Amino acid sequence: MSETVQDKVDFLVIANRLPVDRKIDDEGNVSWQSSPGGLVTALEPVMQRKGGAWIGWHGAPDEVVEPFHHDGYDIHPVPLSAQEVEEYYEGFSNATLWPLYHDCVVEPVFHREWWDAFQKVNKRFAEQAAEQAAEGATVWVQDYQLNLVPTYLREMRPDLRIGFFLHIPFPPIELYSRLPWREELVEGLLGADLVGFQTPGAAANFLRLAKRRPGVTASRGRAHTRDGRDVVVRDFPISIDSRGFHELATSEKVQAETAKLREDLGNPETIIFGVDRLDYTKGLRQRIRAVGELFKEGKLDPHEVVFLQLATPSRERVEEYKILRDDINQLVGQINSKVGTIANRALVYRNESVPREVLAAMYQVADLMLVTPVRDGMNLVAKEYIACRSNDDSALVLSEFAGAARELKQAYMVNPYDIDGMKATIMKALTDSPKVKARKMRSMRRQVFDKTIDVWADDFLTELEGR
Ligand code: ADQ
């Protein structure tokens, strides 16, 4: 395969971020390494097979980076100014759309300048794709930051086959209708041939909105547009590289890490674990409060049980995330000052991101996993935990508001708003018989190993290419 950037390609992925991170060594040499993550793992082989290109922002403002060839496919960095990062990314994507699409769990912020920047940047991504795509190429647009790209791109290049996948929930019409630019955003998606969601409920919400547009009708999972096209709308629940995770978790390196981790935590009898981006959708406040109360009430003994919570810093320049970070620090401090001893902290909270091997070791030592978002498109952590466990004596507590709840039906289900209910379910999950837990784990394991990230990508692309 050629090592130079191709003029035109038959397969394109467009995402807000590129699948590579820049590394600069001590001598100042620059290299690009694949960023770890499910989407990259899933799409790399597809792109290599099809000789494709990935269009996305490289992560640094006010800088133009030339296209380059990476690991079998082309990379086309899209430049963003510092002001665009603020308005298009931190503003409209993460302070308007993100909370709105997550049931308004915090108040979405509406600014007309952010909307202007959002349109401008979406147009830039679409122009870049229009330039790179060969006649009749397949283009796969990822996620809410690029909501307008399908329609812009169709206007520029009607010959293309365009797919869009939304990684986050799609809200009910009553909430969506607050958005001053709701018509434009629905039209934006209707430019695609295929629009994929995490759950059938999200797909249904979108179809209900679509058919309110003048001249648009909808039937049997399709929207029929004014210009006579059919847009297929359905769910494609995303997954993980299950075998990859399992192999990693059972590798010698991770086993050694596991022993060290257990030791560092003071060799407790039971380890409860949570890991999330530090995001208000992940239900951290409720989760920490519930476990804290169980410690305070003496139902959990800090000499026997440790709750390890990891939270990756995220979107730190967005106001709500700063508030959340301070709230959680305070809550953790309050709990630890009341329960536990200097030698036995009840709650071990780390505000950091860890390498994949360390994460796998954490899944391995966790007797109980808490995944309690107040709203989540899917939630990959729940699936990663199941894939990493080789021990049947484990339990997953899962929020009914995560997309994953539709598939992992055997989990201990909770409503994260119901703190008492969550406390009772945590205790049940800790005390149920090994037989009951083993049956649940086996059933969820079958699910996670059957429906992997490759199945997700293949399903989506087969449907798109059949259009
Ligand atoms: P996210 O909201 O980021 O994804 P999630 O699906 O849980 O949520 O994925 C997070 C990923 O980050 C997982 O792979 C996890 O292992 C990793 N991670 C989290 N904290 C970490 C830490 N401290 N150290 C290392 N790794 C960490 C969005 C949607 C989800 C949807 C995904 C995929 O919000 O609903 O499941 O996209 O579509």
Coordinates of C-alpha atoms in Angstrom, one line a residue, residues 2-466:
S2 CA 1.2 3.5 -0.9
E3 CA 2.8 5.5 1.9
T4 CA 1.8 8.8 0.4
V5 CA -1.4 10.6 0.9
Q6 CA -3.9 9.7 -1.8
D7 CA -5.7 12.2 -3.9
K8 CA -9.2 10.7 -3.6
V9 CA -10.4 7.8 -1.4
D10 CA -13.5 5.5 -1.5
F11 CA -14.0 5.4 2.3
L12 CA -13.9 8.3 4.7
V13 CA -14.6 8.7 8.4
I14 CA -15.3 12.2 9.8
A15 CA -15.1 12.7 13.5
N16 CA -14.4 15.7 15.7
R17 CA -11.0 14.3 16.7
L18 CA -8.4 12.4 14.8
P19 CA -7.6 8.8 15.8
V20 CA -4.0 9.7 16.5
D21 CA -2.2 11.7 19.3
R22 CA 0.9 13.7 18.6
K23 CA 4.0 12.6 20.6
I24 CA 7.2 14.7 20.8
D25 CA 10.3 13.0 22.0
D26 CA 13.3 14.5 23.9
E27 CA 15.0 15.5 20.7
G28 CA 11.8 17.3 19.5
N29 CA 10.9 14.7 16.9
V30 CA 7.2 14.5 16.2
S31 CA 5.4 11.2 15.7
W32 CA 1.7 10.3 15.7
Q33 CA 0.4 7.3 17.6
S34 CA -3.0 5.7 17.4
S35 CA -5.1 6.9 20.3
P36 CA -6.5 4.0 22.3
G37 CA -10.2 3.7 22.1
G38 CA -13.0 1.5 20.8
L39 CA -13.8 3.5 17.7
V40 CA -10.2 3.5 16.4
T41 CA -9.8 -0.2 17.1
A42 CA -13.0 -0.9 15.2
L43 CA -12.4 1.3 12.3
E44 CA -8.7 0.9 11.7
P45 CA -9.0 -2.5 10.0
V46 CA -11.9 -1.3 7.9
M47 CA -9.9 1.7 6.7
Q48 CA -6.9 -0.3 6.0
R49 CA -9.0 -2.7 3.9
K50 CA -10.7 0.1 2.0
G51 CA -7.7 2.4 1.8
G52 CA -9.6 5.2 3.5
A53 CA -9.0 8.5 5.1
W54 CA -9.9 10.0 8.5
I55 CA -10.9 13.7 8.7
G56 CA -10.7 15.3 12.2
W57 CA -9.2 18.0 14.4
H58 CA -5.7 17.2 15.7
G59 CA -6.3 18.7 19.1
A60 CA -4.2 22.0 19.0
P61 CA -5.8 25.3 18.2
D62 CA -4.5 27.8 15.6
E63 CA -2.4 25.4 13.8
V64 CA -2.4 23.9 10.3
V65 CA -1.1 20.4 10.1
E66 CA -0.4 18.9 6.6
P67 CA -2.2 15.6 5.7
F68 CA -0.1 12.5 6.4
H69 CA -0.3 8.7 6.0
H70 CA -0.6 6.6 9.1
D71 CA -0.7 2.9 9.5
G72 CA -2.4 2.2 6.2
Y73 CA -4.7 5.1 5.8
D74 CA -4.6 8.9 5.4
I75 CA -5.1 11.5 8.0
H76 CA -6.5 14.9 7.1
P77 CA -6.2 17.3 10.1
V78 CA -8.9 20.1 10.1
P79 CA -7.7 23.3 11.7
L80 CA -9.7 25.1 14.4
S81 CA -8.9 28.5 15.8
A82 CA -8.9 29.0 19.6
Q83 CA -12.1 30.9 19.3
E84 CA -13.7 28.1 17.3
V85 CA -12.6 25.6 20.0
E86 CA -14.3 27.8 22.5
E87 CA -17.5 28.4 20.6
Y88 CA -18.0 25.3 18.4
Y89 CA -16.5 22.6 20.7
E90 CA -16.7 23.8 24.3
G91 CA -19.8 25.9 23.7
F92 CA -22.3 24.6 21.2
S93 CA -21.2 20.9 21.3
N94 CA -20.5 20.5 25.0
A95 CA -22.6 23.2 26.8
T96 CA -25.6 23.2 24.4
L97 CA -26.1 19.9 22.7
W98 CA -24.5 17.6 25.3
P99 CA -26.8 18.6 28.2
L100 CA -29.8 18.9 25.9
Y101 CA -29.3 15.4 24.5
H102 CA -28.8 14.0 28.0
D103 CA -32.3 14.9 29.2
C104 CA -31.2 18.4 30.3
V105 CA -29.7 17.0 33.5
V106 CA -28.0 20.4 33.6
E107 CA -29.4 23.5 31.9
P108 CA -28.3 23.7 28.2
V109 CA -26.8 27.1 27.3
F110 CA -27.9 28.8 24.1
H111 CA -25.7 31.4 22.4
R112 CA -26.2 32.6 18.9
E113 CA -22.5 33.1 18.3
W114 CA -21.9 29.5 19.3
W115 CA -24.4 28.4 16.7
D116 CA -22.7 30.5 14.0
A117 CA -19.3 28.9 14.9
F118 CA -21.0 25.4 14.8
Q119 CA -22.3 25.9 11.3
K120 CA -19.0 27.3 10.1
V121 CA -16.9 24.5 11.5
N122 CA -19.4 21.8 10.3
K123 CA -19.1 23.3 6.8
R124 CA -15.3 23.2 7.0
F125 CA -15.4 19.4 7.8
A126 CA -17.9 18.8 5.0
E127 CA -15.7 20.8 2.5
Q128 CA -12.7 18.7 3.4
A129 CA -14.7 15.5 2.9
A130 CA -16.1 16.7 -0.4
E131 CA -12.6 17.3 -1.6
Q132 CA -11.1 14.0 -0.5
A133 CA -14.0 11.7 -1.5
A134 CA -13.8 9.7 -4.8
E135 CA -16.9 9.4 -7.0
G136 CA -19.6 7.4 -5.2
A137 CA -17.4 7.1 -2.0
T138 CA -18.8 6.0 1.4
V139 CA -18.6 8.6 4.1
W140 CA -19.2 7.8 7.8
V141 CA -19.8 10.9 10.0
Q142 CA -19.5 10.4 13.8
D143 CA -21.4 12.1 16.5
Y144 CA -23.2 15.2 17.6
Q145 CA -20.4 17.7 17.0
L146 CA -20.9 17.1 13.3
N147 CA -24.6 17.1 13.2
L148 CA -24.9 19.4 10.2
V149 CA -22.2 17.6 8.0
P150 CA -24.6 15.1 6.3
T151 CA -26.7 17.9 4.7
Y152 CA -23.8 20.2 3.8
L153 CA -22.0 17.3 2.3
R154 CA -25.0 16.1 0.3
E155 CA -25.4 19.6 -1.2
M156 CA -21.8 19.6 -2.3
R157 CA -21.6 16.0 -3.4
P158 CA -24.9 14.3 -4.1
D159 CA -23.1 11.2 -5.5
L160 CA -21.8 10.1 -2.0
R161 CA -23.2 7.5 0.3
I162 CA -23.5 9.2 3.7
G163 CA -23.9 7.5 7.1
F164 CA -24.2 9.2 10.5
F165 CA -23.9 7.6 13.9
L166 CA -24.9 9.3 17.1
H167 CA -22.9 8.1 20.1
I168 CA -25.0 9.8 22.7
P169 CA -28.8 9.6 23.5
F170 CA -31.4 11.4 21.3
P171 CA -33.9 13.2 23.6
P172 CA -37.7 13.1 23.4
I173 CA -39.4 15.8 21.3
E174 CA -40.5 17.8 24.4
L175 CA -36.9 18.5 25.4
Y176 CA -35.5 18.8 21.9
S177 CA -38.0 21.4 21.1
R178 CA -36.3 23.9 23.3
L179 CA -33.5 24.2 20.8
P180 CA -33.7 27.4 18.8
W181 CA -32.1 25.7 15.9
R182 CA -34.0 22.4 16.1
E183 CA -35.2 22.5 12.4
E184 CA -31.7 23.0 11.1
L185 CA -30.3 20.1 13.2
V186 CA -33.0 17.7 12.1
E187 CA -32.5 18.7 8.5
G188 CA -28.7 18.3 9.1
L189 CA -29.2 14.6 9.8
L190 CA -31.7 14.0 7.0
G191 CA -28.9 14.6 4.6
A192 CA -27.6 11.1 5.4
D193 CA -28.7 7.8 3.8
L194 CA -28.5 6.1 7.1
V195 CA -28.7 7.5 10.6
G196 CA -27.7 5.2 13.4
F197 CA -28.5 5.5 17.1
Q198 CA -27.5 3.5 20.2
T199 CA -31.1 2.4 21.1
P200 CA -34.4 1.9 19.3
G201 CA -35.9 4.6 21.6
A202 CA -33.4 7.2 20.4
A203 CA -34.2 6.3 16.7
A204 CA -37.9 6.6 17.4
N205 CA -37.4 10.0 19.0
F206 CA -35.6 11.2 15.9
L207 CA -38.2 9.8 13.5
R208 CA -41.0 11.6 15.5
L209 CA -39.2 14.8 15.0
A210 CA -38.3 14.2 11.4
K211 CA -41.9 13.6 10.3
R212 CA -42.8 17.0 11.7
R213 CA -40.7 18.6 9.0
P214 CA -42.8 19.9 6.1
G215 CA -42.9 17.4 3.3
V216 CA -41.2 14.6 5.3
T217 CA -43.1 11.4 6.1
A218 CA -41.9 8.4 8.1
S219 CA -42.8 4.7 8.1
R220 CA -41.1 1.5 9.2
G221 CA -37.8 2.9 10.3
R222 CA -37.4 5.2 7.3
A223 CA -37.9 8.9 6.8
H224 CA -39.0 9.9 3.3
T225 CA -37.5 13.3 2.4
R226 CA -38.9 16.1 0.3
D227 CA -36.3 15.5 -2.4
G228 CA -37.6 11.9 -2.7
R229 CA -34.9 10.1 -0.7
D230 CA -35.3 7.4 1.9
V231 CA -33.2 7.8 5.1
V232 CA -32.9 4.6 7.1
V233 CA -33.1 5.3 10.8
R234 CA -32.3 2.5 13.3
D235 CA -30.3 1.4 16.3
F236 CA -26.8 0.0 16.1
P237 CA -25.7 -0.6 19.8
I238 CA -22.0 0.0 19.9
S239 CA -19.7 -2.4 21.7
I240 CA -16.1 -3.1 22.5
D241 CA -13.1 -5.2 21.4
S242 CA -14.2 -7.9 23.9
R243 CA -11.5 -10.5 23.1
G244 CA -8.8 -7.8 23.1
F245 CA -9.9 -6.7 26.6
H246 CA -10.1 -10.3 27.9
E247 CA -6.7 -11.2 26.6
L248 CA -5.2 -8.0 28.2
A249 CA -6.9 -8.7 31.5
T250 CA -5.6 -12.3 31.7
S251 CA -2.1 -11.4 30.5
E252 CA 0.9 -11.9 32.8
K253 CA 1.6 -8.2 32.9
V254 CA -1.9 -7.4 34.1
Q255 CA -1.9 -10.2 36.6
A256 CA 1.2 -8.7 38.2
E257 CA -0.5 -5.3 38.2
T258 CA -3.5 -6.9 39.8
A259 CA -1.6 -8.2 42.8
K260 CA 0.1 -4.9 43.3
L261 CA -3.2 -3.0 43.2
R262 CA -4.8 -5.3 45.7
E263 CA -1.8 -4.7 48.0
D264 CA -1.9 -0.9 47.5
L265 CA -5.6 -0.9 48.5
G266 CA -4.7 -2.7 51.8
N267 CA -5.8 -6.2 50.7
P268 CA -9.5 -5.7 51.4
E269 CA -12.0 -8.5 51.3
T270 CA -14.2 -6.7 48.8
I271 CA -13.4 -4.0 46.2
I272 CA -16.2 -1.9 44.7
F273 CA -15.1 0.0 41.6
G274 CA -16.3 2.9 39.4
V275 CA -14.6 4.5 36.5
D276 CA -15.9 7.3 34.3
R277 CA -15.1 10.5 32.6
L278 CA -15.7 13.2 35.2
D279 CA -19.0 14.1 33.6
Y280 CA -22.3 15.1 35.3
T281 CA -24.2 12.5 33.2
K282 CA -22.3 9.7 34.9
G283 CA -24.2 9.9 38.2
L284 CA -21.1 10.3 40.3
R285 CA -22.8 12.4 42.9
Q286 CA -25.6 9.9 43.5
R287 CA -23.2 6.9 43.5
I288 CA -20.8 8.3 45.9
R289 CA -23.6 9.5 48.2
A290 CA -25.1 6.0 48.2
V291 CA -21.9 4.2 49.0
G292 CA -21.0 6.8 51.5
E293 CA -24.2 6.3 53.4
L294 CA -23.7 2.5 53.4
F295 CA -20.3 3.1 55.1
K296 CA -21.8 5.6 57.5
E297 CA -24.6 3.3 58.5
G298 CA -22.2 0.5 59.1
K299 CA -23.6 -1.7 56.4
L300 CA -20.2 -1.6 54.7
D301 CA -17.2 -2.0 57.0
P302 CA -14.1 0.1 55.9
H303 CA -11.8 -2.6 57.3
E304 CA -13.2 -5.0 54.8
V305 CA -14.5 -3.0 51.9
V306 CA -12.9 -0.3 49.7
F307 CA -14.7 1.8 47.1
L308 CA -12.2 2.7 44.4
Q309 CA -13.5 5.5 42.1
L310 CA -11.5 6.7 39.1
A311 CA -12.6 9.8 37.3
T312 CA -10.8 11.1 34.2
P313 CA -10.6 14.9 34.0
S314 CA -12.9 16.0 31.1
R315 CA -13.9 19.3 29.4
E316 CA -12.3 21.2 32.2
R317 CA -12.9 24.6 30.7
V318 CA -16.7 24.1 30.7
E319 CA -18.3 25.7 33.8
E320 CA -20.5 22.8 34.8
Y321 CA -17.5 20.4 34.8
K322 CA -15.6 22.7 37.2
I323 CA -18.6 22.8 39.5
L324 CA -18.8 19.0 39.4
R325 CA -15.1 18.5 40.1
D326 CA -15.3 20.7 43.2
D327 CA -18.5 19.0 44.4
I328 CA -17.1 15.5 44.1
N329 CA -13.8 16.5 45.9
Q330 CA -15.9 17.9 48.7
L331 CA -18.2 14.9 48.9
V332 CA -15.3 12.4 49.0
G333 CA -13.6 14.5 51.7
Q334 CA -16.7 14.5 53.8
I335 CA -17.2 10.8 53.6
N336 CA -13.6 9.9 54.3
S337 CA -13.4 12.2 57.3
K338 CA -16.4 10.4 58.9
V339 CA -15.7 6.8 58.0
G340 CA -12.6 4.8 57.8
T341 CA -9.3 5.3 59.5
I342 CA -5.9 6.7 58.4
A343 CA -4.9 3.2 57.4
N344 CA -8.2 2.3 55.9
R345 CA -9.7 4.8 53.6
A346 CA -13.2 3.8 52.7
L347 CA -13.2 5.7 49.5
V348 CA -10.2 5.9 47.3
Y349 CA -10.8 8.6 44.7
R350 CA -8.4 9.3 41.9
N351 CA -9.0 12.2 39.4
E352 CA -6.9 10.8 36.6
S353 CA -6.7 8.7 33.5
V354 CA -4.9 5.4 33.7
P355 CA -3.2 3.2 31.0
R356 CA -5.3 0.4 29.6
E357 CA -3.4 -2.3 31.5
V358 CA -4.0 -0.6 34.8
L359 CA -7.7 -0.2 34.0
A360 CA -7.8 -3.9 33.1
A361 CA -6.2 -4.8 36.4
M362 CA -8.8 -2.6 38.2
Y363 CA -11.6 -4.5 36.5
Q364 CA -9.9 -7.7 37.5
V365 CA -9.8 -6.9 41.2
A366 CA -13.3 -5.4 41.3
D367 CA -15.8 -7.7 43.0
L368 CA -18.6 -5.2 42.3
M369 CA -18.7 -2.7 39.5
L370 CA -20.9 0.4 39.8
V371 CA -22.1 2.0 36.5
T372 CA -24.8 4.5 37.4
P373 CA -25.2 7.2 34.8
V374 CA -28.3 9.5 35.0
R375 CA -28.3 9.2 31.2
D376 CA -25.8 7.6 28.8
G377 CA -25.9 6.7 25.1
M378 CA -24.4 3.2 25.7
N379 CA -21.6 3.1 28.4
L380 CA -18.7 1.0 27.4
V381 CA -17.3 0.6 30.9
A382 CA -20.1 -1.8 31.7
K383 CA -19.1 -4.0 28.8
E384 CA -15.4 -3.7 29.5
Y385 CA -16.0 -5.0 33.0
I386 CA -17.9 -8.1 31.8
A387 CA -15.2 -8.8 29.1
C388 CA -12.3 -8.6 31.6
R389 CA -13.8 -10.7 34.4
S390 CA -12.8 -14.3 34.4
N391 CA -14.2 -14.8 37.9
D392 CA -17.9 -15.6 38.1
D393 CA -18.2 -14.3 41.6
S394 CA -18.7 -10.7 40.4
A395 CA -21.5 -8.3 40.0
L396 CA -22.5 -5.4 37.8
V397 CA -24.8 -2.7 39.1
L398 CA -26.1 -0.8 36.1
S399 CA -28.3 2.2 35.6
E400 CA -31.5 1.7 33.7
F401 CA -30.7 5.0 32.0
A402 CA -27.6 3.6 30.2
G403 CA -28.1 2.3 26.7
A404 CA -26.2 -0.8 27.8
A405 CA -29.2 -1.7 30.1
R406 CA -31.1 -2.9 27.0
E407 CA -28.5 -5.6 26.3
L408 CA -27.1 -6.4 29.8
K409 CA -30.5 -7.3 31.2
Q410 CA -29.0 -9.6 33.8
A411 CA -27.2 -6.7 35.6
Y412 CA -28.4 -5.5 39.0
M413 CA -30.5 -2.6 37.6
V414 CA -30.9 0.7 39.5
N415 CA -32.5 4.1 39.1
P416 CA -29.6 6.4 40.2
Y417 CA -32.0 9.0 41.4
D418 CA -33.4 6.6 44.0
I419 CA -30.5 6.6 46.5
D420 CA -32.3 4.2 48.9
G421 CA -33.1 1.8 46.1
M422 CA -29.5 2.0 44.9
K423 CA -28.2 1.2 48.4
A424 CA -30.5 -1.8 48.6
T425 CA -29.4 -3.1 45.2
I426 CA -25.7 -2.7 46.0
M427 CA -26.2 -4.7 49.2
K428 CA -28.1 -7.4 47.3
A429 CA -25.4 -7.6 44.6
L430 CA -22.8 -8.0 47.4
T431 CA -24.7 -10.7 49.3
D432 CA -26.5 -12.7 46.6
S433 CA -25.5 -16.4 46.3
P434 CA -22.5 -17.2 44.1
K435 CA -24.8 -19.3 42.0
V436 CA -27.1 -16.4 41.2
K437 CA -24.2 -14.1 40.4
A438 CA -22.5 -16.7 38.2
R439 CA -25.6 -17.2 36.2
K440 CA -25.9 -13.5 35.6
M441 CA -22.3 -13.1 34.7
R442 CA -22.4 -16.0 32.2
S443 CA -25.4 -14.6 30.4
M444 CA -23.8 -11.1 30.2
R445 CA -20.5 -12.5 29.0
R446 CA -22.3 -14.3 26.2
Q447 CA -23.8 -11.0 25.1
V448 CA -20.6 -9.1 25.2
F449 CA -18.6 -11.7 23.3
D450 CA -21.3 -12.2 20.7
K451 CA -21.9 -8.5 19.9
T452 CA -18.4 -7.0 19.6
I453 CA -17.3 -3.7 18.1
D454 CA -16.5 -5.4 14.8
V455 CA -20.1 -6.6 14.6
W456 CA -21.2 -3.0 15.2
A457 CA -19.0 -1.6 12.4
D458 CA -19.9 -4.4 10.0
D459 CA -23.6 -4.0 10.6
F460 CA -23.5 -0.3 10.1
L461 CA -21.4 -0.4 6.9
T462 CA -23.3 -3.3 5.4
E463 CA -26.6 -1.4 5.8
L464 CA -25.0 1.8 4.5
E465 CA -23.4 0.2 1.5
G466 CA -26.6 -1.6 0.6

